[in-house]
mmCIF file of N, CA and C in Angstrom:
data_model
loop_
_atom_site.group_PDB
_atom_site.id
_atom_site.type_symbol
_atom_site.label_atom_id
_atom_site.label_comp_id
_atom_site.label_asym_id
_atom_site.label_seq_id
_atom_site.Cartn_x
_atom_site.Cartn_y
_atom_site.Cartn_z
ATOM 1 N N MET W 199 29.208 -4.710 -8.200
ATOM 2 C CA MET W 199 29.560 -6.110 -8.261
ATOM 3 C C MET W 199 28.620 -6.896 -7.347
ATOM 4 N N ILE W 200 28.074 -7.981 -7.866
ATOM 5 C CA ILE W 200 27.164 -8.817 -7.103
ATOM 6 C C ILE W 200 27.912 -10.050 -6.621
ATOM 7 N N ILE W 201 27.802 -10.285 -5.323
ATOM 8 C CA ILE W 201 28.397 -11.478 -4.721
ATOM 9 C C ILE W 201 27.254 -12.293 -4.134
ATOM 10 N N ARG W 202 27.171 -13.534 -4.504
ATOM 11 C CA ARG W 202 26.085 -14.386 -4.017
ATOM 12 C C ARG W 202 26.658 -15.434 -3.079
ATOM 13 N N LYS W 203 26.095 -15.504 -1.888
ATOM 14 C CA LYS W 203 26.476 -16.523 -0.909
ATOM 15 C C LYS W 203 25.198 -17.177 -0.424
ATOM 16 N N GLU W 204 25.202 -18.473 -0.253
ATOM 17 C CA GLU W 204 24.035 -19.174 0.258
ATOM 18 C C GLU W 204 24.327 -19.668 1.660
ATOM 19 N N ILE W 205 23.324 -19.501 2.518
ATOM 20 C CA ILE W 205 23.453 -19.942 3.906
ATOM 21 C C ILE W 205 22.315 -20.908 4.187
ATOM 22 N N ASP W 206 22.653 -22.058 4.711
ATOM 23 C CA ASP W 206 21.659 -23.049 5.112
ATOM 24 C C ASP W 206 21.282 -22.747 6.564
ATOM 25 N N PHE W 207 20.084 -22.149 6.748
ATOM 26 C CA PHE W 207 19.683 -21.731 8.078
ATOM 27 C C PHE W 207 19.202 -22.885 8.945
ATOM 28 N N SER W 208 19.141 -24.091 8.385
ATOM 29 C CA SER W 208 18.807 -25.249 9.213
ATOM 30 C C SER W 208 20.034 -25.722 10.001
ATOM 31 N N GLU W 209 21.191 -25.223 9.614
ATOM 32 C CA GLU W 209 22.448 -25.548 10.303
ATOM 33 C C GLU W 209 22.906 -24.329 11.109
ATOM 34 N N PRO W 210 23.652 -24.521 12.185
ATOM 35 C CA PRO W 210 24.187 -23.364 12.923
ATOM 36 C C PRO W 210 25.140 -22.563 12.035
ATOM 37 N N LEU W 211 25.129 -21.240 12.219
ATOM 38 C CA LEU W 211 26.021 -20.391 11.438
ATOM 39 C C LEU W 211 27.466 -20.601 11.866
ATOM 40 N N THR W 212 28.353 -20.559 10.877
ATOM 41 C CA THR W 212 29.784 -20.647 11.181
ATOM 42 C C THR W 212 30.284 -19.265 11.568
ATOM 43 N N ALA W 213 31.455 -19.197 12.155
ATOM 44 C CA ALA W 213 32.048 -17.911 12.526
ATOM 45 C C ALA W 213 32.239 -17.049 11.281
ATOM 46 N N GLU W 214 32.631 -17.667 10.170
ATOM 47 C CA GLU W 214 32.829 -16.935 8.914
ATOM 48 C C GLU W 214 31.507 -16.341 8.412
ATOM 49 N N GLN W 215 30.430 -17.109 8.503
ATOM 50 C CA GLN W 215 29.126 -16.618 8.065
ATOM 51 C C GLN W 215 28.636 -15.468 8.948
ATOM 52 N N ILE W 216 28.842 -15.595 10.244
ATOM 53 C CA ILE W 216 28.442 -14.524 11.169
ATOM 54 C C ILE W 216 29.211 -13.255 10.850
ATOM 55 N N LYS W 217 30.505 -13.374 10.601
ATOM 56 C CA LYS W 217 31.322 -12.207 10.271
ATOM 57 C C LYS W 217 30.846 -11.577 8.957
ATOM 58 N N MET W 218 30.540 -12.408 7.966
ATOM 59 C CA MET W 218 30.071 -11.909 6.683
ATOM 60 C C MET W 218 28.759 -11.139 6.856
ATOM 61 N N LEU W 219 27.827 -11.683 7.623
ATOM 62 C CA LEU W 219 26.547 -11.016 7.850
ATOM 63 C C LEU W 219 26.720 -9.710 8.606
ATOM 64 N N GLU W 220 27.618 -9.686 9.581
ATOM 65 C CA GLU W 220 27.870 -8.449 10.328
ATOM 66 C C GLU W 220 28.455 -7.378 9.416
ATOM 67 N N GLU W 221 29.360 -7.771 8.526
ATOM 68 C CA GLU W 221 29.957 -6.822 7.581
ATOM 69 C C GLU W 221 28.903 -6.292 6.617
ATOM 70 N N MET W 222 28.037 -7.166 6.147
ATOM 71 C CA MET W 222 26.986 -6.735 5.233
ATOM 72 C C MET W 222 26.031 -5.756 5.911
ATOM 73 N N ASN W 223 25.779 -5.992 7.188
ATOM 74 C CA ASN W 223 24.870 -5.132 7.936
ATOM 75 C C ASN W 223 25.421 -3.712 8.085
ATOM 76 N N LYS W 224 26.732 -3.555 8.037
ATOM 77 C CA LYS W 224 27.373 -2.234 8.170
ATOM 78 C C LYS W 224 27.335 -1.441 6.866
ATOM 79 N N ARG W 225 27.160 -2.141 5.741
ATOM 80 C CA ARG W 225 27.182 -1.474 4.435
ATOM 81 C C ARG W 225 25.897 -0.698 4.196
ATOM 82 N N PRO W 226 25.994 0.464 3.570
ATOM 83 C CA PRO W 226 24.782 1.229 3.283
ATOM 84 C C PRO W 226 23.986 0.594 2.144
ATOM 85 N N ILE W 227 22.695 0.831 2.165
ATOM 86 C CA ILE W 227 21.846 0.386 1.064
ATOM 87 C C ILE W 227 21.869 1.497 0.029
ATOM 88 N N VAL W 228 22.349 1.175 -1.160
ATOM 89 C CA VAL W 228 22.509 2.181 -2.201
ATOM 90 C C VAL W 228 21.568 1.866 -3.351
ATOM 91 N N PRO W 229 20.548 2.717 -3.559
ATOM 92 C CA PRO W 229 19.652 2.480 -4.689
ATOM 93 C C PRO W 229 20.393 2.672 -6.015
ATOM 94 N N ASP W 230 19.941 1.972 -7.037
ATOM 95 C CA ASP W 230 20.523 2.161 -8.360
ATOM 96 C C ASP W 230 19.390 2.404 -9.351
ATOM 97 N N GLU W 231 19.719 2.492 -10.626
ATOM 98 C CA GLU W 231 18.695 2.811 -11.627
ATOM 99 C C GLU W 231 17.637 1.715 -11.740
ATOM 100 N N ASP W 232 17.971 0.483 -11.358
ATOM 101 C CA ASP W 232 16.996 -0.600 -11.401
ATOM 102 C C ASP W 232 16.039 -0.570 -10.210
ATOM 103 N N SER W 233 16.496 -0.018 -9.109
ATOM 104 C CA SER W 233 15.641 0.058 -7.918
ATOM 105 C C SER W 233 15.900 1.379 -7.191
ATOM 106 N N PRO W 234 15.340 2.460 -7.718
ATOM 107 C CA PRO W 234 15.571 3.771 -7.113
ATOM 108 C C PRO W 234 14.871 3.901 -5.762
ATOM 109 N N ALA W 235 15.355 4.807 -4.950
ATOM 110 C CA ALA W 235 14.718 5.083 -3.669
ATOM 111 C C ALA W 235 13.438 5.873 -3.920
ATOM 112 N N TYR W 236 12.367 5.529 -3.213
ATOM 113 C CA TYR W 236 11.109 6.244 -3.352
ATOM 114 C C TYR W 236 11.051 7.408 -2.370
ATOM 115 N N THR W 237 10.403 8.478 -2.801
ATOM 116 C CA THR W 237 10.157 9.593 -1.892
ATOM 117 C C THR W 237 8.967 9.227 -1.015
ATOM 118 N N ARG W 238 8.762 9.948 0.060
ATOM 119 C CA ARG W 238 7.631 9.706 0.949
ATOM 120 C C ARG W 238 6.309 9.837 0.182
ATOM 121 N N GLU W 239 6.244 10.830 -0.726
ATOM 122 C CA GLU W 239 5.024 11.042 -1.512
ATOM 123 C C GLU W 239 4.742 9.849 -2.432
ATOM 124 N N GLU W 240 5.804 9.316 -3.054
ATOM 125 C CA GLU W 240 5.634 8.164 -3.942
ATOM 126 C C GLU W 240 5.156 6.940 -3.155
ATOM 127 N N LEU W 241 5.716 6.753 -1.963
ATOM 128 C CA LEU W 241 5.302 5.626 -1.132
ATOM 129 C C LEU W 241 3.841 5.767 -0.716
ATOM 130 N N GLU W 242 3.411 6.983 -0.379
ATOM 131 C CA GLU W 242 2.012 7.230 -0.019
ATOM 132 C C GLU W 242 1.089 6.942 -1.198
ATOM 133 N N ARG W 243 1.502 7.362 -2.394
ATOM 134 C CA ARG W 243 0.708 7.122 -3.597
ATOM 135 C C ARG W 243 0.585 5.618 -3.866
ATOM 136 N N LEU W 244 1.693 4.891 -3.716
ATOM 137 C CA LEU W 244 1.667 3.442 -3.907
ATOM 138 C C LEU W 244 0.739 2.781 -2.885
ATOM 139 N N LYS W 245 0.779 3.263 -1.649
ATOM 140 C CA LYS W 245 -0.069 2.705 -0.600
ATOM 141 C C LYS W 245 -1.541 2.944 -0.930
ATOM 142 N N LYS W 246 -1.878 4.144 -1.417
ATOM 143 C CA LYS W 246 -3.265 4.450 -1.765
ATOM 144 C C LYS W 246 -3.746 3.560 -2.905
ATOM 145 N N VAL W 247 -2.897 3.360 -3.902
ATOM 146 C CA VAL W 247 -3.267 2.502 -5.035
ATOM 147 C C VAL W 247 -3.480 1.072 -4.554
ATOM 148 N N ALA W 248 -2.603 0.582 -3.700
ATOM 149 C CA ALA W 248 -2.728 -0.787 -3.180
ATOM 150 C C ALA W 248 -3.999 -0.926 -2.350
ATOM 151 N N ASP W 249 -4.303 0.069 -1.510
ATOM 152 C CA ASP W 249 -5.518 0.026 -0.692
ATOM 153 C C ASP W 249 -6.761 0.029 -1.570
ATOM 154 N N GLN W 250 -6.749 0.844 -2.618
ATOM 155 C CA GLN W 250 -7.890 0.925 -3.532
ATOM 156 C C GLN W 250 -8.084 -0.411 -4.254
ATOM 157 N N LYS W 251 -6.984 -1.007 -4.695
ATOM 158 C CA LYS W 251 -7.059 -2.293 -5.402
ATOM 159 C C LYS W 251 -7.615 -3.373 -4.472
ATOM 160 N N ARG W 252 -7.163 -3.370 -3.211
ATOM 161 C CA ARG W 252 -7.670 -4.331 -2.238
ATOM 162 C C ARG W 252 -9.169 -4.156 -2.027
ATOM 163 N N ALA W 253 -9.618 -2.898 -1.936
ATOM 164 C CA ALA W 253 -11.040 -2.613 -1.731
ATOM 165 C C ALA W 253 -11.860 -3.077 -2.929
ATOM 166 N N GLU W 254 -11.329 -2.914 -4.132
ATOM 167 C CA GLU W 254 -12.040 -3.340 -5.340
ATOM 168 C C GLU W 254 -12.149 -4.856 -5.412
ATOM 169 N N GLN W 255 -11.153 -5.549 -4.871
ATOM 170 C CA GLN W 255 -11.134 -7.006 -4.970
ATOM 171 C C GLN W 255 -11.861 -7.685 -3.814
ATOM 172 N N ARG W 256 -12.255 -6.913 -2.811
ATOM 173 C CA ARG W 256 -12.918 -7.484 -1.647
ATOM 174 C C ARG W 256 -14.281 -8.036 -2.057
ATOM 175 N N ASN W 257 -14.555 -9.259 -1.665
ATOM 176 C CA ASN W 257 -15.832 -9.883 -1.986
ATOM 177 C C ASN W 257 -16.934 -9.305 -1.126
ATOM 178 N N GLN W 258 -18.139 -9.294 -1.658
ATOM 179 C CA GLN W 258 -19.301 -8.856 -0.912
ATOM 180 C C GLN W 258 -20.037 -10.071 -0.374
ATOM 181 N N ILE W 259 -20.615 -9.925 0.794
ATOM 182 C CA ILE W 259 -21.381 -11.002 1.394
ATOM 183 C C ILE W 259 -22.842 -10.817 0.999
ATOM 184 N N VAL W 260 -23.437 -11.878 0.454
ATOM 185 C CA VAL W 260 -24.847 -11.836 0.067
ATOM 186 C C VAL W 260 -25.528 -13.106 0.566
ATOM 187 N N ALA W 261 -26.833 -13.036 0.722
ATOM 188 C CA ALA W 261 -27.622 -14.223 1.087
ATOM 189 C C ALA W 261 -28.230 -14.790 -0.188
ATOM 190 N N VAL W 262 -28.099 -16.088 -0.373
ATOM 191 C CA VAL W 262 -28.655 -16.766 -1.546
ATOM 192 C C VAL W 262 -29.475 -17.941 -1.036
ATOM 193 N N HIS W 263 -30.667 -18.098 -1.571
ATOM 194 C CA HIS W 263 -31.526 -19.220 -1.196
ATOM 195 C C HIS W 263 -31.251 -20.381 -2.146
ATOM 196 N N LEU W 264 -30.847 -21.518 -1.575
ATOM 197 C CA LEU W 264 -30.557 -22.710 -2.361
ATOM 198 C C LEU W 264 -31.503 -23.827 -1.949
ATOM 199 N N SER W 265 -31.784 -24.709 -2.886
ATOM 200 C CA SER W 265 -32.609 -25.878 -2.561
ATOM 201 C C SER W 265 -31.797 -26.795 -1.644
ATOM 202 N N PRO W 266 -32.484 -27.617 -0.872
ATOM 203 C CA PRO W 266 -31.754 -28.560 -0.007
ATOM 204 C C PRO W 266 -30.804 -29.460 -0.798
ATOM 205 N N LYS W 267 -31.224 -29.889 -1.999
ATOM 206 C CA LYS W 267 -30.343 -30.737 -2.823
ATOM 207 C C LYS W 267 -29.079 -29.993 -3.230
ATOM 208 N N SER W 268 -29.238 -28.715 -3.648
ATOM 209 C CA SER W 268 -28.081 -27.917 -4.056
ATOM 210 C C SER W 268 -27.144 -27.683 -2.880
ATOM 211 N N MET W 269 -27.725 -27.422 -1.717
ATOM 212 C CA MET W 269 -26.904 -27.178 -0.532
ATOM 213 C C MET W 269 -26.147 -28.436 -0.124
ATOM 214 N N GLU W 270 -26.815 -29.581 -0.206
ATOM 215 C CA GLU W 270 -26.168 -30.852 0.120
ATOM 216 C C GLU W 270 -25.004 -31.120 -0.833
ATOM 217 N N LYS W 271 -25.239 -30.895 -2.129
ATOM 218 C CA LYS W 271 -24.188 -31.099 -3.133
ATOM 219 C C LYS W 271 -23.024 -30.145 -2.892
ATOM 220 N N ALA W 272 -23.343 -28.872 -2.586
ATOM 221 C CA ALA W 272 -22.298 -27.879 -2.341
ATOM 222 C C ALA W 272 -21.449 -28.282 -1.137
ATOM 223 N N LYS W 273 -22.097 -28.666 -0.050
ATOM 224 C CA LYS W 273 -21.364 -29.053 1.163
ATOM 225 C C LYS W 273 -20.520 -30.306 0.946
ATOM 226 N N SER W 274 -20.932 -31.158 0.001
ATOM 227 C CA SER W 274 -20.155 -32.369 -0.285
ATOM 228 C C SER W 274 -18.809 -32.030 -0.930
ATOM 229 N N LEU W 275 -18.662 -30.781 -1.403
ATOM 230 C CA LEU W 275 -17.404 -30.354 -2.035
ATOM 231 C C LEU W 275 -16.327 -30.025 -1.012
ATOM 232 N N GLY W 276 -16.692 -29.981 0.263
ATOM 233 C CA GLY W 276 -15.721 -29.712 1.310
ATOM 234 C C GLY W 276 -15.939 -28.363 1.958
ATOM 235 N N SER W 277 -15.080 -28.030 2.902
ATOM 236 C CA SER W 277 -15.257 -26.807 3.696
ATOM 237 C C SER W 277 -15.079 -25.529 2.878
ATOM 238 N N SER W 278 -14.476 -25.637 1.711
ATOM 239 C CA SER W 278 -14.289 -24.440 0.874
ATOM 240 C C SER W 278 -15.445 -24.255 -0.107
ATOM 241 N N TYR W 279 -16.579 -24.898 0.184
ATOM 242 C CA TYR W 279 -17.700 -24.817 -0.767
ATOM 243 C C TYR W 279 -18.187 -23.392 -1.024
ATOM 244 N N PRO W 280 -18.155 -22.451 -0.060
ATOM 245 C CA PRO W 280 -18.584 -21.086 -0.402
ATOM 246 C C PRO W 280 -17.715 -20.463 -1.506
ATOM 247 N N SER W 281 -16.418 -20.712 -1.455
ATOM 248 C CA SER W 281 -15.518 -20.190 -2.501
ATOM 249 C C SER W 281 -15.812 -20.849 -3.842
ATOM 250 N N ILE W 282 -16.078 -22.137 -3.803
ATOM 251 C CA ILE W 282 -16.391 -22.855 -5.037
ATOM 252 C C ILE W 282 -17.687 -22.319 -5.639
ATOM 253 N N LEU W 283 -18.707 -22.100 -4.796
ATOM 254 C CA LEU W 283 -19.968 -21.538 -5.284
ATOM 255 C C LEU W 283 -19.759 -20.154 -5.886
ATOM 256 N N GLY W 284 -18.903 -19.361 -5.259
ATOM 257 C CA GLY W 284 -18.609 -18.033 -5.799
ATOM 258 C C GLY W 284 -17.966 -18.109 -7.173
ATOM 259 N N ARG W 285 -17.014 -19.037 -7.339
ATOM 260 C CA ARG W 285 -16.362 -19.192 -8.643
ATOM 261 C C ARG W 285 -17.339 -19.712 -9.690
ATOM 262 N N LEU W 286 -18.197 -20.663 -9.295
ATOM 263 C CA LEU W 286 -19.219 -21.176 -10.217
ATOM 264 C C LEU W 286 -20.148 -20.059 -10.677
ATOM 265 N N LEU W 287 -20.568 -19.227 -9.741
ATOM 266 C CA LEU W 287 -21.466 -18.126 -10.077
ATOM 267 C C LEU W 287 -20.788 -17.146 -11.027
ATOM 268 N N GLU W 288 -19.523 -16.853 -10.753
ATOM 269 C CA GLU W 288 -18.778 -15.941 -11.626
ATOM 270 C C GLU W 288 -18.642 -16.514 -13.038
ATOM 271 N N LEU W 289 -18.320 -17.801 -13.135
ATOM 272 C CA LEU W 289 -18.215 -18.448 -14.452
ATOM 273 C C LEU W 289 -19.553 -18.414 -15.180
ATOM 274 N N ALA W 290 -20.631 -18.696 -14.445
ATOM 275 C CA ALA W 290 -21.953 -18.708 -15.073
ATOM 276 C C ALA W 290 -22.340 -17.315 -15.555
ATOM 277 N N LEU W 291 -22.063 -16.289 -14.765
ATOM 278 C CA LEU W 291 -22.420 -14.925 -15.151
ATOM 279 C C LEU W 291 -21.613 -14.436 -16.347
ATOM 280 N N ASN W 292 -20.446 -15.011 -16.554
ATOM 281 C CA ASN W 292 -19.605 -14.623 -17.688
ATOM 282 C C ASN W 292 -19.841 -15.497 -18.920
ATOM 283 N N ASN W 293 -20.740 -16.473 -18.811
ATOM 284 C CA ASN W 293 -21.059 -17.361 -19.923
ATOM 285 C C ASN W 293 -22.431 -16.959 -20.463
ATOM 286 N N ASP W 294 -22.460 -16.235 -21.582
ATOM 287 C CA ASP W 294 -23.716 -15.707 -22.129
ATOM 288 C C ASP W 294 -24.727 -16.802 -22.443
ATOM 289 N N ASN W 295 -24.282 -17.941 -22.986
ATOM 290 C CA ASN W 295 -25.201 -19.029 -23.332
ATOM 291 C C ASN W 295 -25.871 -19.578 -22.068
ATOM 292 N N LEU W 296 -25.077 -19.838 -21.060
ATOM 293 C CA LEU W 296 -25.630 -20.358 -19.806
ATOM 294 C C LEU W 296 -26.542 -19.329 -19.153
ATOM 295 N N LEU W 297 -26.144 -18.097 -19.195
ATOM 296 C CA LEU W 297 -26.949 -17.026 -18.608
ATOM 297 C C LEU W 297 -28.311 -16.923 -19.308
ATOM 298 N N GLN W 298 -28.344 -17.042 -20.611
ATOM 299 C CA GLN W 298 -29.597 -16.994 -21.377
ATOM 300 C C GLN W 298 -30.510 -18.162 -21.020
ATOM 301 N N GLN W 299 -29.928 -19.329 -20.756
ATOM 302 C CA GLN W 299 -30.719 -20.500 -20.378
ATOM 303 C C GLN W 299 -31.422 -20.301 -19.037
ATOM 304 N N CYS W 300 -30.816 -19.500 -18.179
ATOM 305 C CA CYS W 300 -31.363 -19.293 -16.841
ATOM 306 C C CYS W 300 -32.377 -18.159 -16.776
ATOM 307 N N LEU W 301 -32.450 -17.342 -17.811
ATOM 308 C CA LEU W 301 -33.377 -16.199 -17.790
ATOM 309 C C LEU W 301 -34.769 -16.583 -18.224
#
């Protein structure tokens, strides 16, 4: 049975809310078929997969020579201009027509 209670943490807790939270804290956490408990091995495997995914998504740092005009325009986009340049480059590399124009 699911019981839903909402607590506004911007207000001080009432005695009833404190008692409810203390009672909930005493109850065991019981996994069910929707959220089974993981074994230590499963947790390690999940951690390895997450670490590998993070490593694959990590950006590489490269030096690129830009004209003064291009650099001025890029900096005019704000402090996040390196991220914007990275996204522009990715879009251009995935656009065969644009890529052919640059070759």
